[in-house]
CSV table of C-alpha atoms in Angstrom, one decimal:
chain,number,residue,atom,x,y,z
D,23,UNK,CA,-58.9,69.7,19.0
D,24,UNK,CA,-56.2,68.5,16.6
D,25,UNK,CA,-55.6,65.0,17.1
D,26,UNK,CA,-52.2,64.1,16.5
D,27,UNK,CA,-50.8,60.1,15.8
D,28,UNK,CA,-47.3,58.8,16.2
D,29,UNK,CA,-45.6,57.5,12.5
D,30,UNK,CA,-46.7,54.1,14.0
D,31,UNK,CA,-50.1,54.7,13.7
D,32,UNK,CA,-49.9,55.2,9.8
D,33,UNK,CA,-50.6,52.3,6.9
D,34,UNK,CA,-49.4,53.1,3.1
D,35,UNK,CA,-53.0,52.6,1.0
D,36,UNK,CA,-53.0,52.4,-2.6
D,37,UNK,CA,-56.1,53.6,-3.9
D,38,UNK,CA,-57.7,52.8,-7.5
D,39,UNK,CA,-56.6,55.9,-8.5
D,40,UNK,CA,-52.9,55.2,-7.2
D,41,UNK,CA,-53.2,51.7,-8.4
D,42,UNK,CA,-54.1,52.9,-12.1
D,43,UNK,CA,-51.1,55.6,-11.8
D,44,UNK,CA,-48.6,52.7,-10.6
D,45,UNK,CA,-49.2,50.3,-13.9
D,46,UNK,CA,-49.1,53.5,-16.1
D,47,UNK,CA,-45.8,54.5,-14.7
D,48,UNK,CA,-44.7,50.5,-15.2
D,49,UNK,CA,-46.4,49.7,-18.0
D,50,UNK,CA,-49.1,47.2,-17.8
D,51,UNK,CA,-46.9,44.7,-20.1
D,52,UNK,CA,-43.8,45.2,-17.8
D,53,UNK,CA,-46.0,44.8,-14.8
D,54,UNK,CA,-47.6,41.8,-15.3
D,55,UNK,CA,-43.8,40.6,-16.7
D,56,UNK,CA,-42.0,41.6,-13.4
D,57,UNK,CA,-45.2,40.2,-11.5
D,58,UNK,CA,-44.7,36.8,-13.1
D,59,UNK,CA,-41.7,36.7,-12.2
D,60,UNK,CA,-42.2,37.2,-8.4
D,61,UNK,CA,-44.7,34.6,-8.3
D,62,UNK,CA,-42.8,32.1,-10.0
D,63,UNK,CA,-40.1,33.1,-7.5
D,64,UNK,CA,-42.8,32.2,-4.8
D,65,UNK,CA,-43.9,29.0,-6.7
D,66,UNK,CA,-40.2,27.7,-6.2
D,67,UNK,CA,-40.3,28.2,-2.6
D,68,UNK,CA,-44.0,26.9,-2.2
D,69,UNK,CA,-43.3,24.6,0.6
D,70,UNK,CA,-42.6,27.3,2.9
D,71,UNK,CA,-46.0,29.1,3.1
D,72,UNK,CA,-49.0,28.1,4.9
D,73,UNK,CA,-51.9,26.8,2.5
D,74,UNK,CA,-55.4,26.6,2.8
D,75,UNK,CA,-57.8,26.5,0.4
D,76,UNK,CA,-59.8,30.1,0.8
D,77,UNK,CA,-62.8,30.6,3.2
D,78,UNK,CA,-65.8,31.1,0.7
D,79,UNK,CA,-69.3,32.5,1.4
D,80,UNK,CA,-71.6,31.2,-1.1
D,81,UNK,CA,-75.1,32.6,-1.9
D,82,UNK,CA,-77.3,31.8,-5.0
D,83,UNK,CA,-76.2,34.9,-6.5
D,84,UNK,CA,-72.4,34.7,-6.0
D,85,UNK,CA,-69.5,34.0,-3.5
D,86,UNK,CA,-67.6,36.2,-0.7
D,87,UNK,CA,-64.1,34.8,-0.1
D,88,UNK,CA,-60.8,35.7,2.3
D,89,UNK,CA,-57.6,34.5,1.0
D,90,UNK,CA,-54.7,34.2,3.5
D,91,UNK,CA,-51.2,32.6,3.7
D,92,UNK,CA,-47.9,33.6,5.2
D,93,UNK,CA,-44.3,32.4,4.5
D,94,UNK,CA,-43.0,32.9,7.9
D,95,UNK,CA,-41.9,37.0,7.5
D,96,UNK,CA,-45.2,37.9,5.9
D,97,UNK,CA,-48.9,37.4,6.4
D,98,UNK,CA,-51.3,38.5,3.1
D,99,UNK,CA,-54.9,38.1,2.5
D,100,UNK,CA,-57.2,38.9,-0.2
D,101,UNK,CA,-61.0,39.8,-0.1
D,102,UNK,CA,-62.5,38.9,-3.2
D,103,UNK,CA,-66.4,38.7,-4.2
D,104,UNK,CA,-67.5,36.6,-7.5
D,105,UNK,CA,-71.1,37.8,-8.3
D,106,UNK,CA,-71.7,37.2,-12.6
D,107,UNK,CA,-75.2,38.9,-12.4
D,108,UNK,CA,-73.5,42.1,-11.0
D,109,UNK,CA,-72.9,43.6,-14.9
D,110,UNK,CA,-76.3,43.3,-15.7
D,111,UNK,CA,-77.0,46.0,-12.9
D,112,UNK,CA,-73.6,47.7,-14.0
D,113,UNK,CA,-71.4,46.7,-11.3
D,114,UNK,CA,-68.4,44.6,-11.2
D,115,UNK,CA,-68.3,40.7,-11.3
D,116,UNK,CA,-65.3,40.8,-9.4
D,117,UNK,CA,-64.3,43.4,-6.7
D,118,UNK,CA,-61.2,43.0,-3.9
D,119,UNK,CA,-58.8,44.5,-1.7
D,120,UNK,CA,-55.7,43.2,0.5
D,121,UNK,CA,-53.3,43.5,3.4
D,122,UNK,CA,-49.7,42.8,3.8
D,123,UNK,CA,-48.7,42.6,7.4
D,124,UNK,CA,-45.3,41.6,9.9
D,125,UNK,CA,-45.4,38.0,11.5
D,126,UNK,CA,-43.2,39.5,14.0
D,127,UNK,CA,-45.0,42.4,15.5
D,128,UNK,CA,-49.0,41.8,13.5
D,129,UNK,CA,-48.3,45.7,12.3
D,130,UNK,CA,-50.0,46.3,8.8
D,131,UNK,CA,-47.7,46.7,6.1
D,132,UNK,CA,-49.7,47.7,3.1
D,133,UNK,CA,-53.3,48.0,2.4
D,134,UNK,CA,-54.2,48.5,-1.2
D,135,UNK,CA,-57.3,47.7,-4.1
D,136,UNK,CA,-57.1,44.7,-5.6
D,137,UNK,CA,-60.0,44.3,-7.8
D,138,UNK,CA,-57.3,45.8,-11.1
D,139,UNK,CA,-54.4,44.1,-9.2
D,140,UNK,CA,-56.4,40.6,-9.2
D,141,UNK,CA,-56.7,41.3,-13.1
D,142,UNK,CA,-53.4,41.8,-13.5
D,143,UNK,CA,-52.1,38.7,-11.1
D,144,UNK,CA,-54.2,36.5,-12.7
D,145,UNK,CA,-53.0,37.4,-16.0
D,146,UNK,CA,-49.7,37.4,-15.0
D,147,UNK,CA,-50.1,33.6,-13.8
D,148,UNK,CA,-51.8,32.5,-16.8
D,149,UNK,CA,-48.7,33.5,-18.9
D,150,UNK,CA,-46.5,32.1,-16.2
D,151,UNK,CA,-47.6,28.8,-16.7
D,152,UNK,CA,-48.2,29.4,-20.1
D,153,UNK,CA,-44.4,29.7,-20.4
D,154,UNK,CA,-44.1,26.6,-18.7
D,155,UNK,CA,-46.7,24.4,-20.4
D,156,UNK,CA,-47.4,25.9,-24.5
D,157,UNK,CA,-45.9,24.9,-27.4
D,158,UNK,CA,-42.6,26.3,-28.1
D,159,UNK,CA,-43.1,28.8,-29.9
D,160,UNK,CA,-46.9,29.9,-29.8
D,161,UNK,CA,-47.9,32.6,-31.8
D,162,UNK,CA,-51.7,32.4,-32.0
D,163,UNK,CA,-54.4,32.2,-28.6
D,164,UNK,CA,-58.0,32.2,-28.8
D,165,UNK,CA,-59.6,34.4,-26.0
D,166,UNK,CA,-63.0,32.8,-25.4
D,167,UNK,CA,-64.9,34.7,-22.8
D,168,UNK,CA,-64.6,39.0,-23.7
D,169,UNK,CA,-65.3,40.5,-20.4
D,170,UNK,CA,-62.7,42.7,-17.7
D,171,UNK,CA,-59.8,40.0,-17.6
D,172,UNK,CA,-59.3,39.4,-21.3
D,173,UNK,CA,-57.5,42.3,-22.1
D,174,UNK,CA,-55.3,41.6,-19.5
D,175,UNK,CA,-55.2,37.9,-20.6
D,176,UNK,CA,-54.4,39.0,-24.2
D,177,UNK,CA,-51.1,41.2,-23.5
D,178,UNK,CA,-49.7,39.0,-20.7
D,179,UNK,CA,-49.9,36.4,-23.1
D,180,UNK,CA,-48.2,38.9,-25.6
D,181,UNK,CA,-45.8,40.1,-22.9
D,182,UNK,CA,-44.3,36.9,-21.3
D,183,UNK,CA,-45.1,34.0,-24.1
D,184,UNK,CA,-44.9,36.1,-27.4
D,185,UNK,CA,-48.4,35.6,-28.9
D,186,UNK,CA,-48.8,38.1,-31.9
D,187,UNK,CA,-52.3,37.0,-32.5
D,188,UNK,CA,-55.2,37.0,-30.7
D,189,UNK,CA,-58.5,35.7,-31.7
D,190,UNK,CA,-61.6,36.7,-29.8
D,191,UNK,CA,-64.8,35.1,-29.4
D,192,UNK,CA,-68.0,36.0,-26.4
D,193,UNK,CA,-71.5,35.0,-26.9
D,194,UNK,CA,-71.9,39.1,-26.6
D,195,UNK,CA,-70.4,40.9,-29.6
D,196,UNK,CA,-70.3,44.1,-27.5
D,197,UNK,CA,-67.9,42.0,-25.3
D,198,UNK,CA,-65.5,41.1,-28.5
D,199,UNK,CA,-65.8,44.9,-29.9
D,200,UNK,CA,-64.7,46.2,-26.3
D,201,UNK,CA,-61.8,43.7,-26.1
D,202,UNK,CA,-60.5,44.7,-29.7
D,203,UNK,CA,-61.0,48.1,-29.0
D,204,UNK,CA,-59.3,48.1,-26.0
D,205,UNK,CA,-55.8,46.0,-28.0
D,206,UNK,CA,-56.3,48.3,-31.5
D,207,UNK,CA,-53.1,49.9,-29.5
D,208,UNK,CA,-51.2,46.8,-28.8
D,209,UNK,CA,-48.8,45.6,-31.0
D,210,UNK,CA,-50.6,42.5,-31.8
D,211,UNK,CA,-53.2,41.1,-34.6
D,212,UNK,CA,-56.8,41.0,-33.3
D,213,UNK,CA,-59.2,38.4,-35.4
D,214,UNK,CA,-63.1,39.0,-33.8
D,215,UNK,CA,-64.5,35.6,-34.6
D,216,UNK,CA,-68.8,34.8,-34.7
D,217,UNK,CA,-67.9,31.4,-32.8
D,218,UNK,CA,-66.0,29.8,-30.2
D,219,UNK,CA,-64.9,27.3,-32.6
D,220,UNK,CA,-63.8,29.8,-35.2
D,221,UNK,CA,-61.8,31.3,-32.5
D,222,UNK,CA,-59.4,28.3,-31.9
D,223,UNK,CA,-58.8,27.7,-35.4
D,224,UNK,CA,-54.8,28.1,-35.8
D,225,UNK,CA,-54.7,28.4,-32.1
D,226,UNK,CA,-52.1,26.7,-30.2
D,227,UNK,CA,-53.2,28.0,-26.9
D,228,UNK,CA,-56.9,28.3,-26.1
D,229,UNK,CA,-57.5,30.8,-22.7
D,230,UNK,CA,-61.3,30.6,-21.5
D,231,UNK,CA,-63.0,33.0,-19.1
D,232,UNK,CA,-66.3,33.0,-18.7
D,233,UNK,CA,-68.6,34.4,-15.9
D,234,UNK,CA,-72.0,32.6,-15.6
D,235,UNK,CA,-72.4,30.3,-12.6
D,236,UNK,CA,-73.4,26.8,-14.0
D,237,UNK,CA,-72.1,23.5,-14.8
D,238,UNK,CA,-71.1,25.1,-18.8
D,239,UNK,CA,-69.3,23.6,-21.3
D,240,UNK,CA,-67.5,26.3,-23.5
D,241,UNK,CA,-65.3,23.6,-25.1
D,242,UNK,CA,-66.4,20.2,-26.3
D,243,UNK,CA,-64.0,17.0,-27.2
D,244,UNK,CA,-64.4,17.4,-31.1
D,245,UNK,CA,-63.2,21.3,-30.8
D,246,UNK,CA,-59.5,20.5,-29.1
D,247,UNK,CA,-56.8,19.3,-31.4
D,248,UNK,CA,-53.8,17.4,-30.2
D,249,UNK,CA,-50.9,19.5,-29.1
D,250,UNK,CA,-52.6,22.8,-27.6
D,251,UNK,CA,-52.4,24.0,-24.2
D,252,UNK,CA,-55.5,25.1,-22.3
D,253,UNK,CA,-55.6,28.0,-19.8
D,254,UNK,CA,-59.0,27.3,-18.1
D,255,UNK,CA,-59.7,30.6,-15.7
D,256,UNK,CA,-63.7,30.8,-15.8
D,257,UNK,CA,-64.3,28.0,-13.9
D,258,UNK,CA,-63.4,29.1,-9.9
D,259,UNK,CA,-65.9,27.7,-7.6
D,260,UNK,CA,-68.3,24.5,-6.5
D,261,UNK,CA,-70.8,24.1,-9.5
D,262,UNK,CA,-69.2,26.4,-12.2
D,263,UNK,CA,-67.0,24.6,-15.1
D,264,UNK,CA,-66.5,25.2,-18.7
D,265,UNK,CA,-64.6,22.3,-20.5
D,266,UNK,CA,-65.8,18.9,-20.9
D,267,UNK,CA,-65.1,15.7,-19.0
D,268,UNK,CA,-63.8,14.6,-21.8
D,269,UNK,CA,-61.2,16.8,-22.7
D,270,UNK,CA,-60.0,16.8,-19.3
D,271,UNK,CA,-59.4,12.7,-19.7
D,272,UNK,CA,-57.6,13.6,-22.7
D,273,UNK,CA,-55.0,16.6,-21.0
D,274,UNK,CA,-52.0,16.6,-18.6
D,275,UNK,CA,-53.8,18.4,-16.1
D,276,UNK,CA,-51.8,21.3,-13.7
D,277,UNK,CA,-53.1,22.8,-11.0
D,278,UNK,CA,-52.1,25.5,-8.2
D,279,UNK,CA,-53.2,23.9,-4.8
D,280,UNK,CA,-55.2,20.5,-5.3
D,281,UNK,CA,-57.4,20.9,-2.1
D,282,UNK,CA,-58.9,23.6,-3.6
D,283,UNK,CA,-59.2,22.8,-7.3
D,284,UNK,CA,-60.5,19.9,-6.7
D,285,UNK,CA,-63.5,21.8,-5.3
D,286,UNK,CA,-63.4,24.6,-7.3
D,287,UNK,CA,-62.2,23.7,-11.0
D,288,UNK,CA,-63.2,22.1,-13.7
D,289,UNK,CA,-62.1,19.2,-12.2
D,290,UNK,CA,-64.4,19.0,-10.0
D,291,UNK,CA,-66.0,16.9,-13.1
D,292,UNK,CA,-63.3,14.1,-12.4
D,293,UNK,CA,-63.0,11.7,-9.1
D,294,UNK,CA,-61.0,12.9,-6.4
D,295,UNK,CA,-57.9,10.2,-7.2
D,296,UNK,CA,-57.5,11.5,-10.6
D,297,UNK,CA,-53.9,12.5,-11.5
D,298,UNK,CA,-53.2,16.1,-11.3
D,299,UNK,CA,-49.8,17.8,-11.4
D,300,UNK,CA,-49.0,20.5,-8.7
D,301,UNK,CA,-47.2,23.9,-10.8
D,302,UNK,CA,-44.9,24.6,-8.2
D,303,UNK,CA,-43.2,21.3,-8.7
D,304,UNK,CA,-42.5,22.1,-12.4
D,305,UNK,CA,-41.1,25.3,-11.5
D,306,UNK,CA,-38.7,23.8,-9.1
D,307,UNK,CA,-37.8,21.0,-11.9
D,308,UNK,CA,-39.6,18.1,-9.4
D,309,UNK,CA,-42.2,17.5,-11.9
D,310,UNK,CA,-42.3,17.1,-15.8
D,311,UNK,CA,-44.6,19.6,-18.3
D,312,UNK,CA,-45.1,19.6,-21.9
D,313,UNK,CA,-43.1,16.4,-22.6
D,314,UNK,CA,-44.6,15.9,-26.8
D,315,UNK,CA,-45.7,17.7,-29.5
D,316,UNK,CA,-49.2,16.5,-29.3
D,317,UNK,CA,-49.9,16.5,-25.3
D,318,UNK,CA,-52.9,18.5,-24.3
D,319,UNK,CA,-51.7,20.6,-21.1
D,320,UNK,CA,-54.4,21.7,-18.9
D,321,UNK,CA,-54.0,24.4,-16.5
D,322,UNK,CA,-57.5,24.7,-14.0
D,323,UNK,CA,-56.6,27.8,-12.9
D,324,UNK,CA,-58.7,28.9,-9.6
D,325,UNK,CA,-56.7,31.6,-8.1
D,326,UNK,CA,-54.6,31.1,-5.1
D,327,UNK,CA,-53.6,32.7,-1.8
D,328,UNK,CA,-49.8,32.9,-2.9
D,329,UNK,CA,-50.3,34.7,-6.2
D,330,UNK,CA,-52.4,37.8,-4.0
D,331,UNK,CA,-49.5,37.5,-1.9
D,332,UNK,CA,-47.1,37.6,-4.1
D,333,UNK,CA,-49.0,40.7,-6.0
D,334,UNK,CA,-48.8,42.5,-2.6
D,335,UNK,CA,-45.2,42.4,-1.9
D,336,UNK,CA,-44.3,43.4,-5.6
D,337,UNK,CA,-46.4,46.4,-5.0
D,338,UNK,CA,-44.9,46.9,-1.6
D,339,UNK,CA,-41.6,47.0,-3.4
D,340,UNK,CA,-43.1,49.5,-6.2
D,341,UNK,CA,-44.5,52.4,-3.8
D,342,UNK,CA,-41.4,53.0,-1.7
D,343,UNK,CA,-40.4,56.6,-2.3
D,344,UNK,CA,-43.1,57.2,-4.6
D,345,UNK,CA,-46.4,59.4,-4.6
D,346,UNK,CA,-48.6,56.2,-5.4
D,347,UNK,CA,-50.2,56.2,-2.1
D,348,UNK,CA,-51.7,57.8,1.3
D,349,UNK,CA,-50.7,57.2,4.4
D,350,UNK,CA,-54.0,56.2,6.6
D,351,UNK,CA,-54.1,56.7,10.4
D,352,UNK,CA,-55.2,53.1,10.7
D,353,UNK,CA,-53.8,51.8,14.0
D,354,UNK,CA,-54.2,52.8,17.2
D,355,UNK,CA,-50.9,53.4,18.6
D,356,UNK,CA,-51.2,55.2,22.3
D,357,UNK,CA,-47.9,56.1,23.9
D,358,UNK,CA,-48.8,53.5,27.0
D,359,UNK,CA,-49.1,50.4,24.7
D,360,UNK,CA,-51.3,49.2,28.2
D,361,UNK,CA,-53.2,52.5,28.2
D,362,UNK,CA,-55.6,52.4,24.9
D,363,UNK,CA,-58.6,53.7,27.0
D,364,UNK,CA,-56.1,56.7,27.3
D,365,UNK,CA,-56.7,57.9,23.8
D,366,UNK,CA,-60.2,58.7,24.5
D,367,UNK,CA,-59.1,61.2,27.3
């Protein structure tokens, strides 16, 4: 027997594959530019969503999270796994997927991958606030930490912020060959450096991204020079940093959603009354960034609920009328909303 759904009972799903074929079609540099600009679109009207920092399942090995918020018209959530020893038995560190539904009726709206879309969000953040937050007129970042996000890193950086040099650093050299294979294509100059302090020579912004769960310190108070900015990204849950306390006492630290850093970012280092500056408040002009040439801005980026959701409705917005997705008989939808036994006759 053919069974046969109403148009309600369908769910548009992007796939990996469908994922891949959207940023192609875009471009991954335009993709990550348009994305930026949605979240900081989201940023500016911050106070209207529900926040809470994420729900996270940790083990010894790694952490399970859900990532939800709504601004009233819209409910998203992300599920999002963080396990580092995953690559050594060749599986991602990082795998997710999200939903976009209707507050007013609870109907799915989108269901879609978001392990590359994460990548892509995250990088798309970074250079957000790197806009914000670098010197004017940054040309050179060191990209400490090789692994899946610092391609992505590298030409949102490129895209939004106009960095034309790139200088890579991992404590595996296969890492730093894959990233500078991966840019040979990019129109931008790739320097593969034997040290993290090599790296940041000449570099006026310094992105780190790391993946081991411990209390590590990739940069230490005699490597950072007066006037950089810092785009901390490794460091994303309770007992996992990379910078120093005392960098952090020397930098204008910005942060996403403090609740949540404060648990989850290198801040965690610092008491739980030290200042910290909220993004969204730059964005909307409440707050001040980089005010001199030789401030240190920090940005302890953890990843929040807002930038998944904002990733969501920009992809919403990219599939309509296009083959970049499958429509999934997801919800049961019986003609007698009161007869759902019904569809088992």
């Amino acid at each position: 027997m053919e069974l046969k759904f109403s148009p309600l009972a369908y769910v548009p799903f992007v796939s990996v594959e469908n994922m891949i074929r959207l940023v192609k079609s875009i471009g991954a540099e335009t993709f990550m530019c348009e994305l930026a600009d949605e979240i900081e679109k989201d940023f500016k009207r911050w106070p209207l969503f529900d926040k809470t920092p994420r729900v996270a399942s940790h083990s010894d090995v790694g952490v399970i999270e859900l990532m939800p918020t709504s601004d009233g018209e819209m409910y998203g959530f992300k599920y999002v796994n963080g396990h580092p020893k995953n690559t050594r038995e060749g599986l991602q560190t990082v795998t997710a997927f999200g939903l976009l539904a209707d507050v007013d009726s609870g109907y799915p709206k989108l269901l879609t991958e978001m392990t590359l879309l994460t990548a892509l969000r995250t990088a798309a953040t970074s250079a957000l606030v790197g806009r914000h937050l670098a010197p004017k007129g940054a040309k050179t970042m060191a990209m400490i930490g090789n692994g899946a996000q610092s391609e992505f890193q590298c030409l949102a950086f490129k895209a939004v912020c106009g960095i034309e040099n790139v200088r890579l650093y991992d404590i595996d050299p296969a890492a730093t060959a894959k990233c500078a294979a991966n840019l040979a294509a990019a129109d931008v100059n790739v320097v593969s450096c034997k040290s993290a302090q090599e790296a940041m020579e000449g570099a006026e912004i310094i992105t780190t991204c790391t993946a081991d769960k411990q209390y590590a310190t990739i940069l230490t108070d005699n490597m950072v020079g007066d006037g950089v900015h810092i785009n901390a990204i490794g460091g994303d849950c309770p007992g996992k940093t990379e910078v120093a306390e005392a960098v952090l006492r020397r930098s204008d630290i910005f942060v996403e959603y403090p609740p949540q850093t404060r648990v989850e970012g290198d801040i965690q280092q610092l008491p739980e009354d030290h200042p910290v500056t909220e993004l969204w408040q730059v964005m909307r002009g409440q707050a001040r960034g980089r005010t001199h040439d030789r401030q240190i801005t920090f940005f302890d980026s953890v990843g929040f609920a807002i930038e998944d959701f904002s990733a969501l409705k920009y992809v919403l917005t990219k599939i309509e009328g296009t083959a970049f997705m499958d429509q999934l008989d997801m919800l049961a939808d019986p003609e007698d909303p009161r007869n759902l036994y019904g569809m088992l006759d």
